[in-house]
mmCIF file of C-alpha atoms in Angstrom:
data_model
loop_
_atom_site.group_PDB
_atom_site.id
_atom_site.type_symbol
_atom_site.label_atom_id
_atom_site.label_comp_id
_atom_site.label_asym_id
_atom_site.label_seq_id
_atom_site.Cartn_x
_atom_site.Cartn_y
_atom_site.Cartn_z
ATOM 1 C CA MET C 631 0.000 0.000 0.000
ATOM 2 C CA LYS C 632 1.486 3.312 -1.129
ATOM 3 C CA THR C 633 1.518 6.630 0.690
ATOM 4 C CA SER C 634 0.349 8.263 -2.549
ATOM 5 C CA ASP C 635 -2.868 6.202 -2.329
ATOM 6 C CA PHE C 636 -3.981 8.630 0.385
ATOM 7 C CA TYR C 637 -3.398 11.850 -1.543
ATOM 8 C CA PHE C 638 -6.125 14.406 -2.251
ATOM 9 C CA ASN C 639 -5.846 17.948 -3.540
ATOM 10 C CA LEU C 640 -6.487 20.542 -0.837
ATOM 11 C CA PRO C 641 -6.518 24.280 -1.595
ATOM 12 C CA GLU C 642 -4.413 26.122 0.965
ATOM 13 C CA GLU C 643 -7.208 28.584 1.689
ATOM 14 C CA GLN C 644 -9.287 25.761 3.194
ATOM 15 C CA ILE C 645 -6.773 25.193 6.001
ATOM 16 C CA ALA C 646 -8.473 26.770 9.031
ATOM 17 C CA GLN C 647 -6.254 29.401 10.652
ATOM 18 C CA VAL C 648 -8.454 30.450 13.570
ATOM 19 C CA PRO C 649 -11.143 28.697 15.618
ATOM 20 C CA LEU C 650 -14.800 29.637 15.190
ATOM 21 C CA LYS C 651 -16.316 31.763 17.972
ATOM 22 C CA ASP C 652 -18.829 29.020 18.788
ATOM 23 C CA ARG C 653 -17.143 25.644 19.151
ATOM 24 C CA THR C 654 -20.271 23.734 18.097
ATOM 25 C CA SER C 655 -21.047 25.738 14.955
ATOM 26 C CA SER C 656 -18.527 24.039 12.672
ATOM 27 C CA LYS C 657 -19.761 21.935 9.790
ATOM 28 C CA LEU C 658 -20.281 18.218 10.396
ATOM 29 C CA MET C 659 -20.114 15.634 7.634
ATOM 30 C CA VAL C 660 -21.815 12.372 8.583
ATOM 31 C CA LEU C 661 -20.307 9.424 6.695
ATOM 32 C CA ASP C 662 -21.844 5.946 6.562
ATOM 33 C CA LYS C 663 -18.834 3.614 6.618
ATOM 34 C CA VAL C 664 -20.794 0.815 4.914
ATOM 35 C CA THR C 665 -22.482 2.664 2.039
ATOM 36 C CA GLY C 666 -20.271 5.753 1.749
ATOM 37 C CA GLU C 667 -23.368 7.965 1.923
ATOM 38 C CA THR C 668 -22.755 11.447 3.335
ATOM 39 C CA LYS C 669 -24.915 14.091 4.996
ATOM 40 C CA HIS C 670 -24.039 17.700 5.749
ATOM 41 C CA GLN C 671 -24.941 19.053 9.199
ATOM 42 C CA HIS C 672 -23.478 21.275 11.921
ATOM 43 C CA PHE C 673 -21.612 19.917 14.905
ATOM 44 C CA TYR C 674 -24.416 20.775 17.322
ATOM 45 C CA ASP C 675 -26.484 18.201 15.385
ATOM 46 C CA ILE C 676 -24.158 15.392 16.572
ATOM 47 C CA ILE C 677 -26.606 14.617 19.387
ATOM 48 C CA GLU C 678 -29.120 13.383 16.775
ATOM 49 C CA TYR C 679 -26.709 10.611 15.810
ATOM 50 C CA LEU C 680 -25.954 9.422 19.346
ATOM 51 C CA ASN C 681 -28.176 6.805 20.991
ATOM 52 C CA GLU C 682 -29.009 5.992 24.572
ATOM 53 C CA GLY C 683 -26.519 3.347 25.703
ATOM 54 C CA ASP C 684 -23.686 4.575 23.469
ATOM 55 C CA CYS C 685 -20.358 5.618 24.987
ATOM 56 C CA LEU C 686 -18.246 8.590 23.907
ATOM 57 C CA VAL C 687 -14.521 8.167 24.581
ATOM 58 C CA LEU C 688 -12.740 11.492 25.150
ATOM 59 C CA ASN C 689 -9.011 12.172 25.472
ATOM 60 C CA ASP C 690 -8.618 14.469 28.501
ATOM 61 C CA THR C 691 -4.993 15.431 27.885
ATOM 62 C CA ARG C 692 -4.088 19.111 28.231
ATOM 63 C CA VAL C 693 -1.649 20.961 25.995
ATOM 64 C CA ILE C 694 1.266 22.615 27.741
ATOM 65 C CA PRO C 695 2.707 25.945 26.469
ATOM 66 C CA ALA C 696 5.651 23.946 25.173
ATOM 67 C CA ARG C 697 7.319 26.492 22.875
ATOM 68 C CA LEU C 698 10.080 28.500 24.561
ATOM 69 C CA PHE C 699 12.245 31.279 23.153
ATOM 70 C CA GLY C 700 15.667 31.795 24.714
ATOM 71 C CA ALA C 701 19.230 32.763 23.997
ATOM 72 C CA ARG C 702 22.757 31.557 24.513
ATOM 73 C CA PRO C 703 24.981 33.706 26.773
ATOM 74 C CA SER C 704 26.667 34.930 23.571
ATOM 75 C CA GLY C 705 23.334 36.312 22.407
ATOM 76 C CA GLY C 706 22.304 33.806 19.723
ATOM 77 C CA LYS C 707 18.552 33.155 19.730
ATOM 78 C CA VAL C 708 17.309 29.597 20.324
ATOM 79 C CA GLU C 709 13.820 28.052 20.190
ATOM 80 C CA PHE C 710 12.828 25.001 22.242
ATOM 81 C CA LEU C 711 9.809 22.762 21.764
ATOM 82 C CA LEU C 712 9.251 20.450 24.724
ATOM 83 C CA LEU C 713 8.585 16.882 23.553
ATOM 84 C CA THR C 714 8.827 14.337 26.368
ATOM 85 C CA ARG C 715 9.513 14.640 30.086
ATOM 86 C CA LYS C 716 12.190 12.094 31.007
ATOM 87 C CA GLU C 717 12.588 13.009 34.678
ATOM 88 C CA GLU C 718 11.482 15.863 36.937
ATOM 89 C CA LYS C 719 13.854 18.395 35.343
ATOM 90 C CA ARG C 720 15.064 16.470 32.275
ATOM 91 C CA TRP C 721 13.243 16.805 28.951
ATOM 92 C CA GLU C 722 13.629 15.722 25.365
ATOM 93 C CA VAL C 723 13.310 18.892 23.306
ATOM 94 C CA LEU C 724 13.435 19.972 19.678
ATOM 95 C CA VAL C 725 15.916 22.811 19.216
ATOM 96 C CA LYS C 726 16.002 25.392 16.422
ATOM 97 C CA PRO C 727 18.647 25.930 15.177
ATOM 98 C CA GLY C 728 20.017 22.556 16.289
ATOM 99 C CA LYS C 729 23.635 23.491 15.633
ATOM 100 C CA LYS C 730 23.312 26.159 18.329
ATOM 101 C CA ALA C 731 22.827 23.509 21.027
ATOM 102 C CA ARG C 732 25.967 21.498 21.674
ATOM 103 C CA ILE C 733 26.615 19.319 24.723
ATOM 104 C CA GLY C 734 27.341 21.523 27.719
ATOM 105 C CA ASP C 735 25.756 24.635 26.205
ATOM 106 C CA GLU C 736 23.482 26.704 28.429
ATOM 107 C CA ILE C 737 20.332 28.404 27.157
ATOM 108 C CA ILE C 738 18.674 31.211 29.132
ATOM 109 C CA PHE C 739 14.925 31.958 29.055
ATOM 110 C CA GLY C 740 13.077 34.933 30.518
ATOM 111 C CA GLU C 741 16.203 36.762 31.726
ATOM 112 C CA GLY C 742 17.300 33.774 33.780
ATOM 113 C CA ILE C 743 13.955 32.658 35.227
ATOM 114 C CA LEU C 744 14.588 29.393 33.420
ATOM 115 C CA LYS C 745 17.900 27.890 32.298
ATOM 116 C CA ALA C 746 18.631 24.751 30.303
ATOM 117 C CA LYS C 747 21.842 22.771 29.898
ATOM 118 C CA VAL C 748 22.288 20.458 26.905
ATOM 119 C CA GLU C 749 23.186 16.958 28.123
ATOM 120 C CA GLU C 750 22.757 14.734 25.092
ATOM 121 C CA ILE C 751 22.373 15.002 21.312
ATOM 122 C CA ILE C 752 19.789 12.640 19.801
ATOM 123 C CA GLU C 753 19.079 13.530 16.148
ATOM 124 C CA ASP C 754 17.221 15.945 13.873
ATOM 125 C CA GLY C 755 17.672 18.816 16.302
ATOM 126 C CA LYS C 756 16.475 16.751 19.265
ATOM 127 C CA ARG C 757 18.335 17.127 22.551
ATOM 128 C CA ILE C 758 18.107 15.957 26.152
ATOM 129 C CA VAL C 759 18.361 18.983 28.437
ATOM 130 C CA SER C 760 18.180 19.595 32.169
ATOM 131 C CA PHE C 761 16.294 22.664 33.366
ATOM 132 C CA GLU C 762 17.103 24.890 36.313
ATOM 133 C CA TYR C 763 14.385 27.032 37.885
ATOM 134 C CA GLU C 764 12.750 27.990 41.183
ATOM 135 C CA GLY C 765 9.213 26.988 42.088
ATOM 136 C CA ILE C 766 6.870 24.883 39.957
ATOM 137 C CA PHE C 767 7.857 24.116 36.371
ATOM 138 C CA GLU C 768 4.303 24.355 35.035
ATOM 139 C CA GLU C 769 3.959 27.872 36.498
ATOM 140 C CA VAL C 770 7.251 28.899 34.888
ATOM 141 C CA LEU C 771 5.957 27.523 31.564
ATOM 142 C CA ASP C 772 2.723 29.506 31.906
ATOM 143 C CA ARG C 773 4.807 32.670 32.255
ATOM 144 C CA LEU C 774 7.319 32.033 29.479
ATOM 145 C CA GLY C 775 5.860 29.455 27.099
ATOM 146 C CA GLU C 776 3.653 29.747 24.039
ATOM 147 C CA MET C 777 1.141 27.261 22.624
ATOM 148 C CA PRO C 778 2.853 24.965 20.094
ATOM 149 C CA LEU C 779 0.375 25.450 17.252
ATOM 150 C CA PRO C 780 0.768 23.135 14.236
ATOM 151 C CA PRO C 781 3.113 24.330 11.459
ATOM 152 C CA TYR C 782 0.237 24.918 9.024
ATOM 153 C CA ILE C 783 -1.381 27.527 11.341
ATOM 154 C CA HIS C 784 0.164 30.945 10.755
ATOM 155 C CA GLU C 785 -2.265 33.174 12.655
ATOM 156 C CA LYS C 786 -1.620 34.092 16.283
ATOM 157 C CA LEU C 787 -4.013 32.454 18.749
ATOM 158 C CA GLU C 788 -5.754 35.146 20.781
ATOM 159 C CA ASP C 789 -7.117 32.845 23.500
ATOM 160 C CA LYS C 790 -4.925 29.916 24.611
ATOM 161 C CA GLU C 791 -7.958 28.007 25.850
ATOM 162 C CA ARG C 792 -9.292 27.674 22.308
ATOM 163 C CA TYR C 793 -6.502 25.157 21.691
ATOM 164 C CA GLN C 794 -7.716 23.133 24.685
ATOM 165 C CA THR C 795 -10.770 20.916 24.963
ATOM 166 C CA VAL C 796 -13.274 22.028 27.605
ATOM 167 C CA TYR C 797 -12.584 18.754 29.449
ATOM 168 C CA SER C 798 -8.759 18.912 29.288
ATOM 169 C CA LYS C 799 -7.278 17.814 32.598
ATOM 170 C CA HIS C 800 -3.888 16.070 32.543
ATOM 171 C CA GLU C 801 -1.043 18.259 31.265
ATOM 172 C CA GLY C 802 1.490 16.742 28.902
ATOM 173 C CA SER C 803 0.580 17.213 25.218
ATOM 174 C CA ALA C 804 2.524 19.077 22.559
ATOM 175 C CA ALA C 805 -0.660 19.241 20.455
ATOM 176 C CA ALA C 806 -4.395 19.219 21.099
ATOM 177 C CA PRO C 807 -6.687 16.240 20.440
ATOM 178 C CA THR C 808 -8.503 18.469 17.993
ATOM 179 C CA ALA C 809 -11.705 16.471 17.414
ATOM 180 C CA GLY C 810 -12.645 17.364 20.976
ATOM 181 C CA LEU C 811 -12.375 21.106 20.339
ATOM 182 C CA HIS C 812 -15.936 21.066 18.937
ATOM 183 C CA PHE C 813 -17.565 20.183 22.259
ATOM 184 C CA THR C 814 -18.864 22.636 24.839
ATOM 185 C CA THR C 815 -19.789 21.808 28.428
ATOM 186 C CA GLU C 816 -23.441 22.465 27.555
ATOM 187 C CA LEU C 817 -23.396 20.059 24.596
ATOM 188 C CA LEU C 818 -21.773 17.348 26.697
ATOM 189 C CA GLU C 819 -24.486 17.785 29.335
ATOM 190 C CA LYS C 820 -27.210 17.371 26.703
ATOM 191 C CA ILE C 821 -25.460 14.240 25.440
ATOM 192 C CA LYS C 822 -25.368 12.792 28.964
ATOM 193 C CA GLU C 823 -29.061 13.645 29.466
ATOM 194 C CA LYS C 824 -29.830 11.545 26.387
ATOM 195 C CA GLY C 825 -28.351 8.512 28.157
ATOM 196 C CA VAL C 826 -24.978 8.484 26.428
ATOM 197 C CA LYS C 827 -22.095 7.496 28.683
ATOM 198 C CA ILE C 828 -18.826 9.424 28.778
ATOM 199 C CA ALA C 829 -15.474 7.701 29.317
ATOM 200 C CA TYR C 830 -12.116 9.451 29.525
ATOM 201 C CA VAL C 831 -8.710 8.196 28.475
ATOM 202 C CA THR C 832 -5.442 10.102 28.438
ATOM 203 C CA LEU C 833 -2.950 10.138 25.594
ATOM 204 C CA HIS C 834 -0.327 12.864 25.511
ATOM 205 C CA VAL C 835 -0.119 13.885 21.871
ATOM 206 C CA GLY C 836 3.436 14.175 20.606
ATOM 207 C CA LEU C 837 5.013 16.224 17.854
ATOM 208 C CA GLY C 838 5.071 13.096 15.702
ATOM 209 C CA THR C 839 1.381 13.586 15.003
ATOM 210 C CA PHE C 840 2.477 16.220 12.438
ATOM 211 C CA ARG C 841 5.335 14.140 11.095
ATOM 212 C CA PRO C 842 4.812 13.415 7.394
ATOM 213 C CA VAL C 843 5.038 9.906 5.990
ATOM 214 C CA LYS C 844 8.298 10.058 4.009
ATOM 215 C CA VAL C 845 8.354 6.502 2.662
ATOM 216 C CA ASP C 846 6.561 5.194 -0.428
ATOM 217 C CA ASP C 847 5.436 1.961 1.255
ATOM 218 C CA ILE C 848 3.375 2.823 4.358
ATOM 219 C CA LEU C 849 4.512 -0.402 6.066
ATOM 220 C CA GLU C 850 7.999 1.098 6.299
ATOM 221 C CA HIS C 851 6.759 4.109 8.281
ATOM 222 C CA GLU C 852 7.787 4.176 11.955
ATOM 223 C CA MET C 853 5.181 5.605 14.302
ATOM 224 C CA HIS C 854 6.202 7.796 17.230
ATOM 225 C CA SER C 855 5.461 6.560 20.751
ATOM 226 C CA GLU C 856 3.046 8.407 23.013
ATOM 227 C CA PHE C 857 2.218 7.942 26.686
ATOM 228 C CA TYR C 858 -1.321 6.850 27.567
ATOM 229 C CA GLU C 859 -3.353 5.938 30.620
ATOM 230 C CA ILE C 860 -6.738 4.261 31.135
ATOM 231 C CA THR C 861 -8.148 4.071 34.656
ATOM 232 C CA GLN C 862 -10.187 1.146 35.945
ATOM 233 C CA ALA C 863 -13.326 3.268 36.272
ATOM 234 C CA ASN C 864 -13.186 4.355 32.642
ATOM 235 C CA ALA C 865 -12.259 0.880 31.393
ATOM 236 C CA ASP C 866 -15.354 -0.383 33.222
ATOM 237 C CA ILE C 867 -17.617 2.184 31.500
ATOM 238 C CA ILE C 868 -16.364 1.131 28.065
ATOM 239 C CA ASN C 869 -16.538 -2.599 28.879
ATOM 240 C CA GLU C 870 -20.072 -2.346 30.271
ATOM 241 C CA THR C 871 -21.217 -0.450 27.177
ATOM 242 C CA LYS C 872 -19.665 -3.070 24.926
ATOM 243 C CA LYS C 873 -21.308 -5.939 26.834
ATOM 244 C CA ALA C 874 -24.705 -4.214 26.683
ATOM 245 C CA GLY C 875 -24.482 -3.801 22.923
ATOM 246 C CA GLY C 876 -23.910 -0.041 22.881
ATOM 247 C CA ARG C 877 -21.566 1.629 20.436
ATOM 248 C CA ILE C 878 -18.084 2.792 21.431
ATOM 249 C CA ILE C 879 -17.614 6.150 19.714
ATOM 250 C CA SER C 880 -14.121 7.567 19.972
ATOM 251 C CA VAL C 881 -13.608 11.302 19.761
ATOM 252 C CA GLY C 882 -10.450 11.706 17.739
ATOM 253 C CA THR C 883 -7.683 9.512 16.411
ATOM 254 C CA THR C 884 -5.805 9.745 19.722
ATOM 255 C CA SER C 885 -8.708 8.228 21.675
ATOM 256 C CA THR C 886 -8.966 5.547 18.997
ATOM 257 C CA ARG C 887 -5.288 4.652 19.207
ATOM 258 C CA THR C 888 -5.435 4.547 23.013
ATOM 259 C CA VAL C 889 -8.433 2.222 23.166
ATOM 260 C CA GLU C 890 -7.269 -0.044 20.343
ATOM 261 C CA SER C 891 -3.805 -0.329 21.931
ATOM 262 C CA ASN C 892 -5.381 -1.631 25.107
ATOM 263 C CA ALA C 893 -8.292 -3.781 23.881
ATOM 264 C CA ASP C 894 -8.126 -7.573 23.918
ATOM 265 C CA GLU C 895 -9.531 -9.812 21.164
ATOM 266 C CA ASN C 896 -13.031 -9.359 22.627
ATOM 267 C CA GLY C 897 -12.752 -5.578 22.721
ATOM 268 C CA MET C 898 -12.421 -5.446 26.508
ATOM 269 C CA LEU C 899 -10.087 -2.976 28.239
ATOM 270 C CA THR C 900 -7.994 -3.157 31.394
ATOM 271 C CA ALA C 901 -6.645 -0.340 33.556
ATOM 272 C CA ARG C 902 -3.160 0.397 32.280
ATOM 273 C CA SER C 903 -0.602 3.079 31.505
ATOM 274 C CA GLY C 904 2.303 2.859 29.111
ATOM 275 C CA TRP C 905 3.521 3.821 25.673
ATOM 276 C CA THR C 906 1.894 3.075 22.341
ATOM 277 C CA ASN C 907 3.123 3.359 18.767
ATOM 278 C CA ILE C 908 0.178 1.554 17.189
ATOM 279 C CA PHE C 909 -0.206 2.278 13.464
ATOM 280 C CA ILE C 910 -3.745 1.811 12.153
ATOM 281 C CA TYR C 911 -4.203 1.640 8.380
ATOM 282 C CA PRO C 912 -6.566 -0.156 5.957
ATOM 283 C CA GLY C 913 -6.705 -3.863 6.683
ATOM 284 C CA TYR C 914 -6.719 -3.301 10.447
ATOM 285 C CA THR C 915 -9.533 -5.034 12.334
ATOM 286 C CA PHE C 916 -10.981 -2.778 15.023
ATOM 287 C CA LYS C 917 -11.408 -4.584 18.328
ATOM 288 C CA CYS C 918 -13.370 -2.022 20.337
ATOM 289 C CA ILE C 919 -14.211 1.147 18.403
ATOM 290 C CA ASP C 920 -17.474 1.219 16.423
ATOM 291 C CA ALA C 921 -17.643 4.848 15.282
ATOM 292 C CA LEU C 922 -15.439 7.925 15.177
ATOM 293 C CA ILE C 923 -15.759 11.687 15.504
ATOM 294 C CA THR C 924 -12.742 13.320 13.881
ATOM 295 C CA ASN C 925 -11.482 16.364 11.992
ATOM 296 C CA PHE C 926 -10.323 16.438 8.372
ATOM 297 C CA HIS C 927 -6.650 15.500 8.138
ATOM 298 C CA LEU C 928 -3.595 16.120 5.981
ATOM 299 C CA PRO C 929 -3.173 14.277 2.688
ATOM 300 C CA GLU C 930 -0.894 11.210 2.950
ATOM 301 C CA SER C 931 -0.883 11.368 6.773
ATOM 302 C CA THR C 932 -1.152 8.490 9.246
ATOM 303 C CA LEU C 933 -4.387 10.131 10.446
ATOM 304 C CA ILE C 934 -6.198 9.838 7.120
ATOM 305 C CA MET C 935 -4.888 6.259 6.970
ATOM 306 C CA LEU C 936 -6.568 5.525 10.323
ATOM 307 C CA VAL C 937 -9.830 7.053 9.104
ATOM 308 C CA SER C 938 -9.560 4.948 5.932
ATOM 309 C CA ALA C 939 -9.126 1.822 8.056
ATOM 310 C CA LEU C 940 -12.540 2.456 9.607
ATOM 311 C CA ALA C 941 -14.510 3.863 6.664
ATOM 312 C CA GLY C 942 -12.624 2.307 3.742
ATOM 313 C CA LYS C 943 -10.135 4.157 1.551
ATOM 314 C CA GLU C 944 -12.554 4.755 -1.325
ATOM 315 C CA HIS C 945 -15.340 6.089 0.923
ATOM 316 C CA THR C 946 -12.851 8.266 2.845
ATOM 317 C CA LEU C 947 -11.246 9.880 -0.202
ATOM 318 C CA ALA C 948 -14.638 10.422 -1.839
ATOM 319 C CA ALA C 949 -15.841 12.142 1.354
ATOM 320 C CA TYR C 950 -12.686 14.275 1.520
ATOM 321 C CA ASN C 951 -13.039 15.376 -2.087
ATOM 322 C CA GLU C 952 -16.666 16.237 -1.355
ATOM 323 C CA ALA C 953 -15.535 18.246 1.692
ATOM 324 C CA VAL C 954 -13.150 20.227 -0.519
ATOM 325 C CA LYS C 955 -15.952 20.870 -3.017
ATOM 326 C CA GLU C 956 -18.341 21.955 -0.220
ATOM 327 C CA ASP C 957 -15.725 24.349 1.219
ATOM 328 C CA TYR C 958 -15.171 22.562 4.529
ATOM 329 C CA ARG C 959 -12.411 23.892 6.785
ATOM 330 C CA PHE C 960 -9.526 21.465 7.329
ATOM 331 C CA PHE C 961 -7.142 20.424 10.107
ATOM 332 C CA SER C 962 -6.915 21.492 13.761
ATOM 333 C CA PHE C 963 -9.380 24.415 13.817
ATOM 334 C CA GLY C 964 -11.460 22.993 10.975
ATOM 335 C CA ASP C 965 -14.736 21.140 10.580
ATOM 336 C CA ALA C 966 -15.674 17.652 11.760
ATOM 337 C CA MET C 967 -16.696 14.264 10.433
ATOM 338 C CA PHE C 968 -18.749 11.549 12.120
ATOM 339 C CA ILE C 969 -18.072 8.076 10.769
ATOM 340 C CA ARG C 970 -20.861 5.734 11.814
#
């Protein structure tokens, strides 16, 4: 299976640069994964497609302001993007420009509020650094850091919370689980009132989610690893729904990857935390997930491959081409799709 099999032509002007004022007012394409039939709605209509006894699975990760701008003592400017916390004060970071961060070098942020020392060179500008600061690291980040918006978003984000889901809880992501950005607290309450269960999982989204597939044969692509956690209480909600015949509807590709990484051959989950690099592409047999709420993704990305695994490649690409024709907004701040 070739990467080029998942290409579609997307005009640049359809890449959403800013979020809509009302989270629920985005367009919603409803795609029947069996027939390929599509319907055009708005996201607030999603409740019409949810049934009593279904279970929505939400990723409650929270994005940290992981982009830092600092300087070497000599004055050269350096940009850090926090990737993975290794220990309390040790992080894997992406450095720009990488050649400005040699082993032993010190980088200063916020006039010395935060300092970093380069301990190890990995590759592609990645470094292991140790930070020095007073107080709580997350509070220092709130003061100095900026939201790490995806590279295809060029507009400045006026409100940091618009790149967080309303249910974000556990800090650790370098990117938002963007399918969840469409929900408001009020909409979630209406969904619960209808008898739909809500389960939460945590997967800290890494920078690799934006990493392009650079190989011709998708089987040669190496997925990045991301940390996830499923508690017993939430595993129980999903398992009970499955046993009762309700649908498991994941909100986003990250929730899907978390649940499918954990599910046994019967689709049952156990409480667990760990790392996953699961790669879902056409031919994959879903063990737990029945339906998916997701955004519209990049051409030739692992995300559109996951969607194609659920809805079929032909149905997915036909729906994407229809979305382009109908002027849908794409990517992180864009419109949504419900695959049922």
